[in-house]
CSV table of C-alpha atoms and ligand atoms in Angstrom, one decimal:
chain,number,residue,atom,x,y,z
I,17,UNK,CA,156.2,-117.7,183.7
I,18,UNK,CA,157.8,-115.9,186.7
I,19,UNK,CA,160.3,-113.2,185.9
I,20,UNK,CA,162.4,-112.1,189.2
I,21,UNK,CA,162.7,-108.3,189.2
I,22,UNK,CA,165.0,-107.9,192.3
I,23,UNK,CA,162.6,-107.8,195.3
I,24,UNK,CA,159.3,-108.7,193.4
I,25,UNK,CA,158.3,-111.0,190.9
I,26,UNK,CA,156.4,-110.6,187.5
I,27,UNK,CA,154.0,-113.4,187.1
I,28,UNK,CA,153.0,-113.6,183.4
I,29,UNK,CA,150.2,-116.4,182.9
I,30,UNK,CA,146.6,-117.1,183.0
I,31,UNK,CA,146.8,-118.6,185.9
I,32,UNK,CA,147.6,-115.5,188.0
I,33,UNK,CA,144.1,-115.9,190.3
I,34,UNK,CA,146.1,-118.4,193.0
I,35,UNK,CA,149.1,-116.6,193.2
I,36,UNK,CA,147.5,-113.4,193.4
I,37,UNK,CA,145.4,-114.1,196.2
I,38,UNK,CA,148.5,-115.5,198.2
I,39,UNK,CA,150.4,-112.3,197.8
I,40,UNK,CA,147.1,-110.3,198.7
I,41,UNK,CA,147.1,-112.7,202.0
I,42,UNK,CA,150.7,-112.5,202.6
I,43,UNK,CA,150.2,-108.2,202.4
I,44,UNK,CA,148.0,-108.7,205.5
I,45,UNK,CA,146.2,-105.5,204.7
I,46,UNK,CA,143.7,-103.3,206.6
I,47,UNK,CA,141.8,-102.4,203.2
I,48,UNK,CA,142.3,-103.0,199.5
I,49,UNK,CA,141.7,-100.4,196.8
I,50,UNK,CA,141.4,-101.1,193.1
I,51,UNK,CA,142.0,-98.4,190.9
I,52,UNK,CA,140.5,-98.9,187.3
I,53,UNK,CA,139.5,-97.1,184.5
I,54,UNK,CA,135.8,-97.3,183.0
I,55,UNK,CA,136.9,-100.0,180.3
I,56,UNK,CA,138.9,-102.1,182.6
I,57,UNK,CA,136.3,-101.9,185.2
I,58,UNK,CA,133.8,-103.5,182.5
I,59,UNK,CA,136.4,-106.0,181.0
I,60,UNK,CA,138.8,-107.0,183.8
I,61,UNK,CA,137.6,-106.2,187.4
I,62,UNK,CA,134.8,-108.6,187.4
I,63,UNK,CA,136.9,-111.5,186.3
I,64,UNK,CA,139.7,-110.6,188.9
I,65,UNK,CA,137.1,-110.0,191.7
I,66,UNK,CA,135.2,-113.3,190.8
I,67,UNK,CA,138.5,-115.3,190.8
I,68,UNK,CA,140.0,-113.6,193.9
I,69,UNK,CA,138.0,-113.9,197.1
I,70,UNK,CA,140.1,-111.4,199.0
I,71,UNK,CA,139.1,-108.8,196.4
I,72,UNK,CA,135.4,-109.1,197.2
I,73,UNK,CA,135.3,-106.6,199.6
I,74,UNK,CA,137.8,-104.1,197.6
I,75,UNK,CA,137.2,-100.3,197.5
I,76,UNK,CA,136.9,-99.7,193.7
I,77,UNK,CA,138.2,-96.0,192.4
I,78,UNK,CA,137.5,-95.6,189.0
I,79,UNK,CA,139.2,-93.0,186.6
I,80,UNK,CA,138.6,-92.0,183.2
I,81,UNK,CA,140.5,-93.7,180.5
I,82,UNK,CA,143.2,-91.6,178.5
I,83,UNK,CA,146.6,-90.3,179.2
I,84,UNK,CA,144.6,-87.0,180.3
I,85,UNK,CA,144.0,-88.8,183.6
I,86,UNK,CA,147.7,-89.2,184.2
I,87,UNK,CA,147.6,-85.5,186.3
I,88,UNK,CA,147.7,-84.1,189.7
I,89,UNK,CA,143.7,-83.6,189.8
I,90,UNK,CA,143.0,-87.3,189.2
I,91,UNK,CA,146.0,-88.2,191.5
I,92,UNK,CA,144.3,-85.7,194.4
I,93,UNK,CA,141.1,-87.4,193.4
I,94,UNK,CA,142.6,-90.9,194.4
I,95,UNK,CA,144.1,-89.5,197.6
I,96,UNK,CA,140.7,-87.7,198.6
I,97,UNK,CA,138.8,-91.3,198.1
I,98,UNK,CA,141.6,-93.3,200.1
I,99,UNK,CA,141.6,-90.8,202.8
I,100,UNK,CA,137.6,-90.7,203.1
I,101,UNK,CA,137.6,-94.3,203.2
I,102,UNK,CA,140.0,-94.7,206.0
I,103,UNK,CA,143.1,-96.2,204.0
I,104,UNK,CA,146.0,-96.7,206.4
I,105,UNK,CA,149.7,-97.1,205.8
I,106,UNK,CA,148.7,-100.6,205.6
I,107,UNK,CA,146.2,-100.5,203.0
I,108,UNK,CA,146.8,-102.2,199.6
I,109,UNK,CA,146.3,-100.6,196.4
I,110,UNK,CA,145.7,-103.0,193.3
I,111,UNK,CA,146.2,-101.3,190.0
I,112,UNK,CA,144.0,-103.2,187.1
I,113,UNK,CA,144.4,-101.3,184.1
I,114,UNK,CA,147.2,-100.1,181.3
I,115,UNK,CA,149.9,-98.1,181.7
I,116,UNK,CA,147.9,-95.2,182.9
I,117,UNK,CA,146.5,-96.6,185.6
I,118,UNK,CA,149.6,-98.3,186.8
I,119,UNK,CA,151.7,-95.3,186.3
I,120,UNK,CA,149.2,-93.0,188.2
I,121,UNK,CA,148.0,-95.4,190.4
I,122,UNK,CA,151.8,-96.5,191.3
I,123,UNK,CA,152.8,-92.8,191.9
I,124,UNK,CA,149.3,-92.3,194.4
I,125,UNK,CA,150.2,-95.2,196.4
I,126,UNK,CA,154.0,-94.6,196.5
I,127,UNK,CA,153.5,-91.1,198.1
I,128,UNK,CA,150.3,-91.4,200.3
I,129,UNK,CA,151.2,-91.9,204.0
I,130,UNK,CA,154.9,-91.7,202.5
I,131,UNK,CA,154.2,-94.8,200.8
I,132,UNK,CA,151.7,-97.8,200.9
I,133,UNK,CA,151.8,-101.3,198.9
I,134,UNK,CA,150.7,-101.8,195.6
I,135,UNK,CA,150.3,-104.6,193.1
I,136,UNK,CA,150.2,-104.3,189.3
I,137,UNK,CA,147.9,-105.9,187.3
I,138,UNK,CA,148.4,-104.8,183.9
I,139,UNK,CA,145.6,-105.3,181.1
I,140,UNK,CA,147.0,-103.8,178.1
I,141,UNK,CA,149.6,-105.2,176.0
I,142,UNK,CA,151.9,-101.8,176.3
I,143,UNK,CA,151.4,-102.3,180.5
I,144,UNK,CA,152.2,-106.0,180.4
I,145,UNK,CA,155.2,-105.8,178.3
I,146,UNK,CA,156.9,-102.7,180.0
I,147,UNK,CA,154.8,-100.2,181.9
I,148,UNK,CA,154.0,-102.2,184.7
I,149,UNK,CA,157.2,-103.4,185.4
I,150,UNK,CA,160.8,-101.2,186.4
I,151,UNK,CA,159.3,-98.9,189.2
I,152,UNK,CA,158.8,-95.9,187.9
I,153,UNK,CA,155.4,-94.4,188.6
I,154,UNK,CA,154.6,-90.7,186.8
I,155,UNK,CA,152.0,-88.2,186.4
I,156,UNK,CA,152.2,-85.8,183.5
I,157,UNK,CA,152.2,-81.9,184.1
I,158,UNK,CA,152.1,-78.5,181.9
I,159,UNK,CA,151.9,-80.7,179.1
I,160,UNK,CA,155.2,-82.6,179.9
I,161,UNK,CA,155.1,-86.4,180.1
I,162,UNK,CA,155.9,-87.9,183.3
I,163,UNK,CA,157.5,-85.1,184.8
I,164,UNK,CA,156.4,-85.7,188.3
I,165,UNK,CA,157.0,-89.2,189.6
I,166,UNK,CA,158.6,-91.8,191.9
I,167,UNK,CA,160.8,-94.5,191.9
I,168,UNK,CA,158.6,-97.3,193.6
I,169,UNK,CA,158.4,-101.0,193.5
I,170,UNK,CA,155.2,-102.8,193.6
I,171,UNK,CA,154.7,-105.7,195.9
I,172,UNK,CA,154.4,-108.0,192.6
I,173,UNK,CA,153.3,-107.6,189.0
I,174,UNK,CA,150.5,-110.0,187.6
I,175,UNK,CA,149.7,-110.1,184.0
I,176,UNK,CA,147.6,-112.3,182.4
I,177,UNK,CA,147.4,-112.6,178.4
I,178,UNK,CA,143.8,-113.7,178.8
I,179,UNK,CA,142.7,-109.8,179.1
I,180,UNK,CA,143.8,-109.0,175.9
I,181,UNK,CA,141.0,-110.3,173.8
I,182,UNK,CA,139.0,-107.1,174.6
I,183,UNK,CA,141.9,-104.6,174.1
I,184,UNK,CA,141.2,-103.0,171.0
I,185,UNK,CA,143.4,-103.4,167.8
I,186,UNK,CA,144.9,-100.4,168.0
I,187,UNK,CA,146.0,-100.7,171.5
I,188,UNK,CA,147.4,-104.1,170.5
I,189,UNK,CA,149.7,-102.1,167.9
I,190,UNK,CA,150.4,-99.5,170.4
I,191,UNK,CA,152.0,-102.0,173.1
I,192,UNK,CA,153.7,-103.8,170.1
I,193,UNK,CA,155.6,-100.8,169.8
I,194,UNK,CA,157.4,-101.4,173.3
I,195,UNK,CA,158.2,-105.0,172.2
I,196,UNK,CA,159.7,-103.8,169.3
I,197,UNK,CA,161.9,-101.0,171.0
I,198,UNK,CA,163.1,-103.8,173.4
I,199,UNK,CA,164.1,-105.9,170.4
I,200,UNK,CA,165.8,-103.4,168.7
I,201,UNK,CA,167.6,-102.2,171.7
I,202,UNK,CA,168.8,-105.4,173.2
I,203,UNK,CA,168.0,-108.4,171.3
I,204,UNK,CA,168.6,-108.8,167.5
I,205,UNK,CA,166.9,-112.3,167.2
I,206,UNK,CA,163.6,-111.2,168.9
I,207,UNK,CA,163.6,-108.3,166.4
I,208,UNK,CA,163.7,-111.1,163.5
I,209,UNK,CA,161.0,-112.5,165.3
I,210,UNK,CA,158.7,-109.5,165.7
I,211,UNK,CA,159.4,-107.5,162.7
I,212,UNK,CA,156.5,-109.1,160.9
I,213,UNK,CA,154.4,-107.4,163.5
I,214,UNK,CA,152.8,-110.7,164.9
I,215,UNK,CA,152.6,-111.1,168.5
I,216,UNK,CA,153.2,-114.5,169.7
I,217,UNK,CA,153.4,-116.5,173.0
I,218,UNK,CA,156.5,-115.6,174.7
I,219,UNK,CA,157.0,-112.0,173.4
I,220,UNK,CA,155.6,-110.6,176.5
I,221,UNK,CA,157.9,-112.5,178.7
I,222,UNK,CA,160.9,-111.7,176.3
I,223,UNK,CA,160.3,-108.0,176.7
I,224,UNK,CA,159.8,-108.1,180.4
I,225,UNK,CA,163.1,-110.4,181.1
I,226,UNK,CA,165.0,-108.1,178.8
I,227,UNK,CA,163.6,-104.9,180.5
I,228,UNK,CA,164.1,-106.2,184.0
I,229,UNK,CA,167.8,-107.2,183.1
I,230,UNK,CA,168.3,-103.7,182.1
I,231,UNK,CA,166.5,-101.9,185.0
I,232,UNK,CA,168.7,-104.4,187.4
I,233,UNK,CA,172.0,-102.7,186.3
I,234,UNK,CA,170.5,-99.3,187.0
I,235,UNK,CA,167.6,-98.9,188.8
I,236,UNK,CA,167.6,-95.0,189.2
I,237,UNK,CA,168.2,-94.0,185.4
I,238,UNK,CA,171.7,-92.9,186.0
I,239,UNK,CA,173.4,-95.2,183.2
I,240,UNK,CA,172.3,-98.7,181.1
I,241,UNK,CA,168.5,-97.5,182.0
I,242,UNK,CA,168.9,-94.9,179.9
I,243,UNK,CA,168.6,-96.9,176.7
I,244,UNK,CA,164.8,-97.7,177.6
I,245,UNK,CA,164.9,-94.0,176.4
I,246,UNK,CA,165.4,-95.0,172.8
I,247,UNK,CA,162.5,-93.5,170.6
I,248,UNK,CA,161.2,-91.7,173.6
I,249,UNK,CA,162.7,-88.5,173.5
I,250,UNK,CA,161.3,-87.6,170.1
I,251,UNK,CA,158.3,-89.6,171.0
I,252,UNK,CA,157.4,-87.8,173.9
I,253,UNK,CA,157.4,-84.7,172.3
I,254,UNK,CA,155.3,-85.9,169.7
I,255,UNK,CA,153.0,-87.3,172.3
I,256,UNK,CA,152.6,-84.1,174.0
I,257,UNK,CA,152.4,-82.0,170.5
I,258,UNK,CA,149.4,-84.9,169.5
I,259,UNK,CA,147.4,-83.2,172.9
I,260,UNK,CA,145.8,-86.9,173.3
I,261,UNK,CA,145.3,-87.8,169.8
I,262,UNK,CA,148.6,-89.9,169.4
I,263,UNK,CA,148.8,-92.9,171.4
I,264,UNK,CA,152.5,-93.5,173.3
I,265,UNK,CA,153.1,-96.3,171.2
I,266,UNK,CA,152.4,-94.8,168.2
I,267,UNK,CA,154.5,-91.9,169.3
I,268,UNK,CA,157.4,-94.1,169.8
I,269,UNK,CA,157.4,-95.5,166.7
I,270,UNK,CA,157.7,-92.3,164.9
I,271,UNK,CA,160.2,-91.4,167.7
I,272,UNK,CA,162.3,-94.8,167.0
I,273,UNK,CA,162.0,-93.4,162.9
I,274,UNK,CA,163.4,-89.8,163.6
I,275,UNK,CA,166.3,-91.0,166.2
I,276,UNK,CA,167.4,-93.8,163.7
I,277,UNK,CA,167.8,-90.8,160.9
I,278,UNK,CA,169.7,-88.8,163.6
I,279,UNK,CA,172.1,-92.1,164.7
I,280,UNK,CA,172.8,-92.4,160.9
I,281,UNK,CA,173.3,-88.4,160.6
I,282,UNK,CA,175.7,-88.6,163.5
I,283,UNK,CA,177.4,-92.0,161.7
I,284,UNK,CA,176.3,-94.0,164.9
I,285,UNK,CA,174.2,-96.4,162.9
I,286,UNK,CA,175.0,-97.4,159.3
I,287,UNK,CA,172.4,-95.8,156.7
I,288,UNK,CA,171.5,-99.1,155.6
I,289,UNK,CA,170.3,-100.3,158.9
I,290,UNK,CA,168.6,-97.1,159.9
I,291,UNK,CA,166.6,-97.4,156.4
I,292,UNK,CA,166.0,-101.3,157.0
I,293,UNK,CA,164.5,-100.5,160.4
I,294,UNK,CA,163.0,-97.6,159.3
I,295,UNK,CA,161.3,-99.3,156.5
I,296,UNK,CA,159.9,-101.8,158.5
I,297,UNK,CA,158.2,-99.5,161.3
I,298,UNK,CA,156.8,-97.5,158.6
I,299,UNK,CA,154.9,-100.6,156.9
I,300,UNK,CA,154.0,-102.0,160.3
I,301,UNK,CA,152.3,-98.6,161.1
I,302,UNK,CA,151.3,-97.2,157.7
I,303,UNK,CA,148.4,-95.4,159.1
I,304,UNK,CA,149.2,-94.2,162.6
I,305,UNK,CA,152.2,-92.0,162.0
I,306,UNK,CA,151.7,-88.5,162.7
I,307,UNK,CA,152.8,-85.3,160.6
I,308,UNK,CA,153.6,-82.7,162.5
I,309,UNK,CA,155.5,-79.3,162.5
I,310,UNK,CA,159.2,-79.7,163.6
I,311,UNK,CA,159.6,-76.2,165.2
I,312,UNK,CA,156.5,-77.0,167.3
I,313,UNK,CA,157.9,-80.3,168.1
I,314,UNK,CA,161.2,-78.7,169.2
I,315,UNK,CA,159.2,-76.7,171.8
I,316,UNK,CA,158.4,-79.8,173.4
I,317,UNK,CA,161.7,-81.6,173.1
I,318,UNK,CA,162.7,-78.5,175.4
I,319,UNK,CA,160.6,-79.8,178.0
I,320,UNK,CA,161.9,-82.9,177.9
I,321,UNK,CA,163.8,-84.0,181.4
I,322,UNK,CA,166.5,-85.4,179.4
I,323,UNK,CA,167.8,-82.1,178.1
I,324,UNK,CA,171.6,-81.1,178.9
I,325,UNK,CA,173.5,-77.8,178.6
I,326,UNK,CA,171.4,-76.7,175.5
I,327,UNK,CA,171.7,-80.1,174.0
I,328,UNK,CA,169.4,-83.0,173.7
I,329,UNK,CA,170.3,-86.2,175.2
I,330,UNK,CA,169.2,-89.0,173.1
I,331,UNK,CA,169.7,-93.0,173.7
I,332,UNK,CA,170.3,-93.9,169.9
I,333,UNK,CA,170.9,-97.5,168.4
I,334,UNK,CA,174.1,-98.2,167.2
I,335,UNK,CA,173.4,-101.4,165.8
I,336,UNK,CA,170.4,-103.7,166.0
I,337,UNK,CA,169.9,-105.0,169.3
I,338,UNK,CA,172.6,-102.2,170.7
I,339,UNK,CA,172.0,-99.1,172.2
I,340,UNK,CA,174.2,-96.1,172.8
I,341,UNK,CA,173.1,-93.8,175.7
I,342,UNK,CA,173.9,-90.1,176.4
I,343,UNK,CA,174.4,-88.7,172.8
I,344,UNK,CA,174.3,-85.2,172.6
I,345,UNK,CA,171.9,-84.0,169.8
I,346,UNK,CA,171.5,-80.4,168.2
I,347,UNK,CA,168.2,-78.7,167.4
I,348,UNK,CA,169.5,-78.5,164.2
I,349,UNK,CA,170.3,-82.6,163.8
I,350,UNK,CA,166.6,-83.0,165.2
I,351,UNK,CA,165.0,-81.0,162.8
I,352,UNK,CA,167.1,-82.6,159.5
I,353,UNK,CA,165.7,-86.3,160.9
I,354,UNK,CA,162.0,-85.1,161.0
I,355,UNK,CA,162.4,-83.8,157.5
I,356,UNK,CA,163.5,-87.3,156.7
I,357,UNK,CA,160.8,-88.8,158.4
I,358,UNK,CA,158.5,-86.7,156.6
I,359,UNK,CA,159.8,-88.0,153.2
I,360,UNK,CA,159.6,-91.3,154.5
I,361,UNK,CA,155.7,-91.3,155.1
K,415,LIG,N1,156.5,-96.5,183.7
K,415,LIG,C1,156.9,-96.8,182.8
K,415,LIG,O1,157.8,-97.4,183.0
K,415,LIG,C2,155.9,-96.8,181.4
K,415,LIG,C3,156.6,-97.3,180.0
K,415,LIG,C4,156.0,-97.2,179.1
K,415,LIG,C5,154.9,-96.8,179.1
K,415,LIG,N2,154.4,-96.0,180.4
K,415,LIG,C6,153.2,-95.2,180.3
K,415,LIG,O2,152.1,-96.1,179.9
K,415,LIG,C7,151.1,-95.1,179.4
K,415,LIG,C8,150.1,-96.0,178.2
K,415,LIG,O3,149.7,-97.2,178.7
K,415,LIG,P1,148.7,-97.8,177.8
K,415,LIG,O4,149.1,-97.8,176.6
K,415,LIG,O5,148.4,-99.1,178.4
K,415,LIG,O6,147.6,-96.9,178.2
K,415,LIG,P2,146.0,-97.0,178.9
K,415,LIG,O7,146.4,-97.4,180.1
K,415,LIG,O8,145.4,-95.7,178.4
K,415,LIG,O9,145.3,-98.1,178.2
K,415,LIG,C9,145.0,-98.0,176.7
K,415,LIG,C10,143.7,-98.1,176.6
K,415,LIG,O10,142.9,-99.5,176.7
K,415,LIG,C11,141.8,-100.0,177.7
K,415,LIG,N3,142.3,-100.8,178.4
K,415,LIG,C12,143.1,-101.3,178.8
K,415,LIG,N4,143.2,-102.8,179.1
K,415,LIG,C13,142.2,-103.1,178.3
K,415,LIG,C14,141.5,-104.7,178.1
K,415,LIG,N5,142.0,-105.6,178.8
K,415,LIG,N6,140.2,-104.8,177.7
K,415,LIG,C15,139.7,-103.6,177.1
K,415,LIG,N7,140.4,-101.9,177.2
K,415,LIG,C16,141.5,-102.3,178.1
K,415,LIG,C17,142.2,-98.5,178.6
K,415,LIG,O11,141.0,-98.2,179.1
K,415,LIG,C18,142.5,-97.5,177.7
K,415,LIG,O12,141.4,-96.8,177.0
K,415,LIG,C19,151.5,-94.1,179.4
K,415,LIG,O13,151.1,-92.9,179.9
K,415,LIG,C20,153.0,-93.9,179.5
K,415,LIG,O14,153.4,-93.0,179.4
K,415,LIG,C21,154.9,-96.0,181.5
């Protein structure tokens, strides 16, 4: 299945190799560089290279897996390698990995020699359903998530669900969190389908189509796109607070629960709807949701880019499948919601 994302296409199919090969040929690049981590190097890159003749001579740039690689030091290492290998303006980067590789690799490509082409080949569920699409690239800095980044479109995205069987179960659940989020902000029918926690054929496509539909109305995050931040304002604070222990999707689930309590407190979301959603999320993630100190979490909230004049800018549900953006929330309201979150655990 192909989702048109403006200038580029997202191909979601087990048969990515023929169109991927075609796209690489079309790029007419002078060199190809595959960015991956040790896990995708082991489980995904050989499959890719053996099925795409154009990749046989590609240079492999391996980074260490995990969020800690989304930093300026690792980015510098990638630029050093590109330079050392003579990567020119018409070089092509293939990001073969999860959201860390697509965010970092996309960022490196988007500023190297003022921007070279890249193709995303997401290999984790989270990257297939979310991170590889939508043109946001980023690295973290001083424990602040995604604080340095660019908007840069890939040449194309090729998501092959055949990569998923080697993905650890924890990371499947992690990626599923973003599908739950998409359903909650944009599609109540999808929510009915996914609230049992079972990933089915078609869920990745649905999540990608919903994201593309939102991004196409607001590429630069000035309006409608902010709905995608639901669960992420609180979630990013917890992810940073967790110092790498908590995965992105797990932090987002906790963030969604907290933010539903805020929405209910502000009378944006009916309390019974908030509690219905929160019970579903708590039951789907019984062992993943963290306990934390709310005062510490506020410190990381203060670092979040969505802050405005002393209040925090949240995107909150105003029903299942609906989201209101730019809701100003006080520290006190956030702390109160954290308390309710802890009583739910
Ligand atoms: N740009 C965006 O719009 C956007 C949206 C959502 C999330 N993100 C970012 O995505 C990142 C999280 O992505 P993630 O969860 O994919 O993390 P990740 O890239 O760390 O991948 C998760 C783990 O799975 C391994 N892995 C990936 N594919 C595999 C496979 N097929 N088989 C075996 N192991 C495999 C990786 O090596 C890693 O250990 C975060 O940094 C988050 O901020 C970005």
